[in-house]
Amino acid sequence: MEDNIDVEAGENQFQPYLDALRKELEHQDPIFIIGIIISLAVVVISFVLLKYFLSSKTVQSAVLLVGLCDSGKTLLFSRLLSGKFKKTQTSITDSSAPYKAKNEKGSSWTLIDLPGHDSLRPQYVEKFKSAARAIVFVVDSAIFQKEVRDVAEFLYFLLTDSAVSRNVPSLIVACNKQDITMAKSAKLIQQQLEKEMNTLRVTRSAALGTQDGSAGSSVHLGKKGKDFEFSQLPMKVEFLECSARGSKGENGQADIGSLEKSLANL
Amino acid sequence: MLDFFTIFSKGGIVLWCFQGTGVTESFTGPVNALIRSVILQERSGNNSYSHDALSLKYKLDNEFELVFVVGFQKILTLTYVDKFIDDVQLHFRDRYKNELEQKGALALLNSHFAFEDDFKMLLREAEESSKARGPTSMRSFNASLKSQKTVKSMIETKGGDKGKEQGGKKNKNAKKEGKAITTREKAKASTSAQKTEENGNQGLTQEEIIQKKREEFIRKRMGAPVEKPSKSPKPVKEKPKGKEKRVWTLGGSSTKELDYSQSNGNGAHAAGDQGLDAQADPGDLLAVDYESILFKMFLSPKKGAFGGMFGMLKGLVGSKSLSQEDMEPVLDKMRDHLIAKNVAAEIASQLCDSVAKKLEGKVMGTFTTVASTVKGALQDSLVQILQPKRRVDILRDVLEARSQRRPFVITFCGVNGVGKSTNLAKISFWLIENGFTVLIAACDTFRAGAVEQLRTHQRRLNSLHPPQDHGGRPIVQLYEKGYGKDAAGIAMEAIAYARNQAFDVVLVDTAGRMQDNTPLMTALAKLIAVNMPDLVLFVGEALVGNEAVDQLVKFNQALADHSMSDKPRLIDGIVLTKFDTIDDKVGAAISMTYITGQPIVFVGTGQTYNDLRSLNARAVVGALMKA
């Protein structure tokens, strides 16, 4: 009996509060209630949209200009964007700007110029590799013979990177500095690179592991047992010639027609 | 008088440049050299650099990502350059604020910076201000401070000895008075009288003072026949009051206070406590955010507590630029943290200065604290230092040498006991695993048992890879000529033998030597200069601390001094040994790569043949920055 009384007392304790709340709600304008519901919905929708926008940053919308130091990336960047010739120094940070491709659609994406210096290269590639939809690899055709091993190593490092092999961005190898008379042709550069990458496949896989136990990437380029060729790669590879400086010196036009065409086809 | 002045963005685009009259060479080369050796190697602590005959000074503007560089001839000493760069920077920023503030490089590419007139005006002002101060003429005695000083202020002690000296001078005057009275003497008398007036005998008149002194003099002459007080112009020394007992603040006066046995348990715990203490201190690193917030909140009494809190919130949310004072406490903590992790002390301070230069004036984003920005920048700099500045692929280079029909020569040098012979054996194991034939040259002709040690390694390696597998020829051979011979000669013969027998690699083992031992350093330099190896590896142990700096500097110096050519062979790479003995105190890697600029090619992690690794920069920096 007493329990029942207690329970009833408990219920009666809350009862007036509930009644009061119900009365309050009924008193208020229904619009008020609708207002509360709408604001809650807006908050939820904005959360969802925010998540969507944040994640959409990883959508590939950038074209990277990479290459060794002094290969002409920054000048090429300037020519592509504004057509002007600018004196350049060694870049210490990346530069990015929106670029309007010269095709009918007029699609525009971001062009990013990464520094080529050996100590900065890995961390900048690391930062931007997942956002790349195409990579323009700039090669200095005039001193290519001396640098062939460094060029090949960088290209190998790019191609065996896990993010790159997953996203498969198209690769354009731009053989720059064609205005110099000793410049090698794109075909020759392609052959030399293929030979070099062949050797690198062997030496890189035999390289020592790192001190914390993590081994290098396990991506194998090309087909096992056969000589390496760029056509064996899963991504589209294109070799073309260009000259950022142009044959008429500083005030002339740059010779980058083929590069602009390839960029338009992306 | 300036050779050139450039303003370029950190992305590499030159915004404006000026070339002095009569200067024909382009400045791109020197500026690139400046960027590569100073800014990229994190030596931007001091802001000047010399390249050939040019001296370059630079300034970084971190808010708009610009670099200002001025170059002039090294022989000229221009005093106005530092202030001039600052003025130009401020002027340029104010004038082109709009273009510079826009994000993205398009604004920089499209705008034309017509800075000529402003620059010329600033240059003229700077030159005039330096010329305005003509040559300073010497001051006359009357204008100097000394003539204003009273004699009394120059007297140090109670006045006894100085008084004696005065008395001595007076005595001389008194003596001369007797002989001849000249105006000069009168003048002297009057000046000395002046002095004695100031001396404190103020109540007496001049004559009375003279009288008094005369009497004193006569008295002394009677009493002490030989006295030459005027001969002692020595400064008066305080007679020591007797030795005082030294009081040690922490020592206490009785031995009971030095007995720590109760407070710490036993001695074994004390070491552990010390270790914990050392770890607790870097653990405080996380508290720096707390501290900087507390700093702003409570220690700004000018704004009042409420205002202080708003300031803290503003600091978190709004955009504010970093100043030297903001970064000071964080950088000090980071410096101590690095030193605790076995980075050499001067390198840690140089690194922190360089990071401060890189971040000064930078605008922080929202919700970032000073500590996180500084830590991030320091982490980037450390990774940048550890990244090799050239391609490191020994196997590829050996293949290249093989195609040129010559052996690839690697020389190992270092101080005593770092692990040269052990790591040489490990490297030869790795090479023979990849199918190369190796010749070991025993150029350690001093240490007892060095040749036998290498012979044991050779036998073991040959048993692991028996000659039957390689066409009947042993894959590892030892070239030795016993003890006591000249190491450079043995090395030369070994390389010739390798070329004749078509070996792929020659590994030259040298004797360990201290960097201060000049004859041994000369001998090593001669070995390297004469034989021109493809790779000179310095073997250093990871346990070394500040010594690493001294070792590497002296080794490089010796190699540079004793080489005949103008392009001396210096250390090309570093082998970091005994890496398994340090847990995360990996600072020696940073010290060594910072000092030489050369990459760490191998890391030795044990005593067996498999314990050879390559360096992973990110992992090392992670271990270094871990609290």
PDB file of N, CA, C and O in Angstrom, chain B residues 11 26 28 40 54 77 89 99 112 158 169 191 215 235 271 305 314 326 358 364 413 515 583 627:
ATOM      1  N   GLY B  11      58.337  31.327 -54.243  1.00  0.00           N
ATOM      2  CA  GLY B  11      58.025  30.369 -55.289  1.00  0.00           C
ATOM      3  C   GLY B  11      58.960  30.460 -56.474  1.00  0.00           C
ATOM      4  O   GLY B  11      58.910  29.637 -57.380  1.00  0.00           O
ATOM      5  N   SER B  26      75.242  38.084 -64.728  1.00  0.00           N
ATOM      6  CA  SER B  26      73.920  37.955 -64.150  1.00  0.00           C
ATOM      7  C   SER B  26      74.065  37.488 -62.715  1.00  0.00           C
ATOM      8  O   SER B  26      75.030  36.842 -62.343  1.00  0.00           O
ATOM      9  N   THR B  28      71.906  35.591 -61.164  1.00  0.00           N
ATOM     10  CA  THR B  28      71.116  34.385 -60.860  1.00  0.00           C
ATOM     11  C   THR B  28      71.965  33.337 -60.174  1.00  0.00           C
ATOM     12  O   THR B  28      71.525  32.701 -59.215  1.00  0.00           O
ATOM     13  N   LEU B  40      68.279  26.703 -47.661  1.00  0.00           N
ATOM     14  CA  LEU B  40      67.828  25.334 -47.678  1.00  0.00           C
ATOM     15  C   LEU B  40      68.577  24.464 -46.705  1.00  0.00           C
ATOM     16  O   LEU B  40      68.132  23.388 -46.367  1.00  0.00           O
ATOM     17  N   LEU B  54      81.775  38.223 -54.305  1.00  0.00           N
ATOM     18  CA  LEU B  54      80.600  38.977 -53.905  1.00  0.00           C
ATOM     19  C   LEU B  54      80.232  38.653 -52.477  1.00  0.00           C
ATOM     20  O   LEU B  54      80.410  37.534 -52.011  1.00  0.00           O
ATOM     21  N   THR B  77      83.322  47.599 -47.561  1.00  0.00           N
ATOM     22  CA  THR B  77      82.550  47.398 -46.331  1.00  0.00           C
ATOM     23  C   THR B  77      81.527  48.506 -46.274  1.00  0.00           C
ATOM     24  O   THR B  77      81.836  49.641 -45.947  1.00  0.00           O
ATOM     25  N   GLN B  89      62.446  46.856 -47.676  1.00  0.00           N
ATOM     26  CA  GLN B  89      61.391  45.874 -47.446  1.00  0.00           C
ATOM     27  C   GLN B  89      60.106  46.558 -47.015  1.00  0.00           C
ATOM     28  O   GLN B  89      59.023  46.287 -47.533  1.00  0.00           O
ATOM     29  N   GLU B  99      48.683  43.846 -54.225  1.00  0.00           N
ATOM     30  CA  GLU B  99      49.044  42.712 -55.067  1.00  0.00           C
ATOM     31  C   GLU B  99      49.574  41.564 -54.240  1.00  0.00           C
ATOM     32  O   GLU B  99      49.334  40.402 -54.534  1.00  0.00           O
ATOM     33  N   HIS B 112      53.160  44.406 -62.702  1.00  0.00           N
ATOM     34  CA  HIS B 112      54.502  44.912 -62.998  1.00  0.00           C
ATOM     35  C   HIS B 112      54.917  45.820 -61.861  1.00  0.00           C
ATOM     36  O   HIS B 112      54.199  46.740 -61.505  1.00  0.00           O
ATOM     37  N   LYS B 158      91.010  54.916   1.233  1.00  0.00           N
ATOM     38  CA  LYS B 158      90.801  55.920   2.282  1.00  0.00           C
ATOM     39  C   LYS B 158      91.520  57.209   1.969  1.00  0.00           C
ATOM     40  O   LYS B 158      91.219  58.238   2.509  1.00  0.00           O
ATOM     41  N   LYS B 169     104.140  64.821  -4.803  1.00  0.00           N
ATOM     42  CA  LYS B 169     104.187  65.866  -5.826  1.00  0.00           C
ATOM     43  C   LYS B 169     104.484  67.200  -5.167  1.00  0.00           C
ATOM     44  O   LYS B 169     105.277  68.002  -5.644  1.00  0.00           O
ATOM     45  N   THR B 191      98.018  74.767  -9.562  1.00  0.00           N
ATOM     46  CA  THR B 191      97.147  73.618  -9.917  1.00  0.00           C
ATOM     47  C   THR B 191      97.169  72.588  -8.809  1.00  0.00           C
ATOM     48  O   THR B 191      96.141  72.015  -8.452  1.00  0.00           O
ATOM     49  N   GLU B 215     105.735  70.994   6.255  1.00  0.00           N
ATOM     50  CA  GLU B 215     106.130  70.449   7.539  1.00  0.00           C
ATOM     51  C   GLU B 215     106.161  68.939   7.508  1.00  0.00           C
ATOM     52  O   GLU B 215     107.085  68.299   8.003  1.00  0.00           O
ATOM     53  N   PRO B 235      98.134  51.719  -9.120  1.00  0.00           N
ATOM     54  CA  PRO B 235      96.806  51.839  -8.514  1.00  0.00           C
ATOM     55  C   PRO B 235      96.796  51.198  -7.149  1.00  0.00           C
ATOM     56  O   PRO B 235      97.448  50.196  -6.913  1.00  0.00           O
ATOM     57  N   ALA B 271      69.639   7.191 -10.241  1.00  0.00           N
ATOM     58  CA  ALA B 271      69.864   7.285 -11.697  1.00  0.00           C
ATOM     59  C   ALA B 271      68.542   7.242 -12.435  1.00  0.00           C
ATOM     60  O   ALA B 271      68.303   7.986 -13.367  1.00  0.00           O
ATOM     61  N   ALA B 305      42.301  41.927 -16.548  1.00  0.00           N
ATOM     62  CA  ALA B 305      42.102  40.482 -16.682  1.00  0.00           C
ATOM     63  C   ALA B 305      41.132  40.169 -17.808  1.00  0.00           C
ATOM     64  O   ALA B 305      41.334  39.256 -18.587  1.00  0.00           O
ATOM     65  N   LYS B 314      41.458  36.236 -29.006  1.00  0.00           N
ATOM     66  CA  LYS B 314      41.790  36.829 -30.307  1.00  0.00           C
ATOM     67  C   LYS B 314      43.018  36.157 -30.888  1.00  0.00           C
ATOM     68  O   LYS B 314      43.100  35.909 -32.071  1.00  0.00           O
ATOM     69  N   ASP B 326      57.151  36.209 -29.109  1.00  0.00           N
ATOM     70  CA  ASP B 326      56.190  35.118 -29.015  1.00  0.00           C
ATOM     71  C   ASP B 326      56.895  33.779 -29.104  1.00  0.00           C
ATOM     72  O   ASP B 326      56.545  32.831 -28.412  1.00  0.00           O
ATOM     73  N   LYS B 358      62.800  32.011 -40.176  1.00  0.00           N
ATOM     74  CA  LYS B 358      61.844  31.579 -41.195  1.00  0.00           C
ATOM     75  C   LYS B 358      60.426  31.935 -40.811  1.00  0.00           C
ATOM     76  O   LYS B 358      59.564  32.094 -41.663  1.00  0.00           O
ATOM     77  N   MET B 364      49.689  33.596 -38.645  1.00  0.00           N
ATOM     78  CA  MET B 364      49.195  32.263 -38.325  1.00  0.00           C
ATOM     79  C   MET B 364      47.729  32.147 -38.719  1.00  0.00           C
ATOM     80  O   MET B 364      46.979  33.119 -38.665  1.00  0.00           O
ATOM     81  N   CYS B 413      86.780   6.215 -43.156  1.00  0.00           N
ATOM     82  CA  CYS B 413      87.643   6.901 -42.202  1.00  0.00           C
ATOM     83  C   CYS B 413      86.829   7.266 -40.974  1.00  0.00           C
ATOM     84  O   CYS B 413      85.610   7.306 -41.017  1.00  0.00           O
ATOM     85  N   GLN B 515      90.966  13.347 -34.342  1.00  0.00           N
ATOM     86  CA  GLN B 515      90.958  14.470 -35.277  1.00  0.00           C
ATOM     87  C   GLN B 515      92.024  15.494 -34.948  1.00  0.00           C
ATOM     88  O   GLN B 515      92.390  16.311 -35.772  1.00  0.00           O
ATOM     89  N   ASP B 583      68.048   4.612 -27.949  1.00  0.00           N
ATOM     90  CA  ASP B 583      66.622   4.329 -28.153  1.00  0.00           C
ATOM     91  C   ASP B 583      66.010   5.358 -29.069  1.00  0.00           C
ATOM     92  O   ASP B 583      65.723   5.111 -30.217  1.00  0.00           O
ATOM     93  N   ALA B 627      57.970  13.468 -27.430  1.00  0.00           N
ATOM     94  CA  ALA B 627      58.241  14.059 -26.112  1.00  0.00           C
ATOM     95  C   ALA B 627      58.979  13.115 -25.193  1.00  0.00           C
ATOM     96  O   ALA B 627      58.849  11.925 -25.299  1.00  0.00           O
TER      97      ALA B 627
END
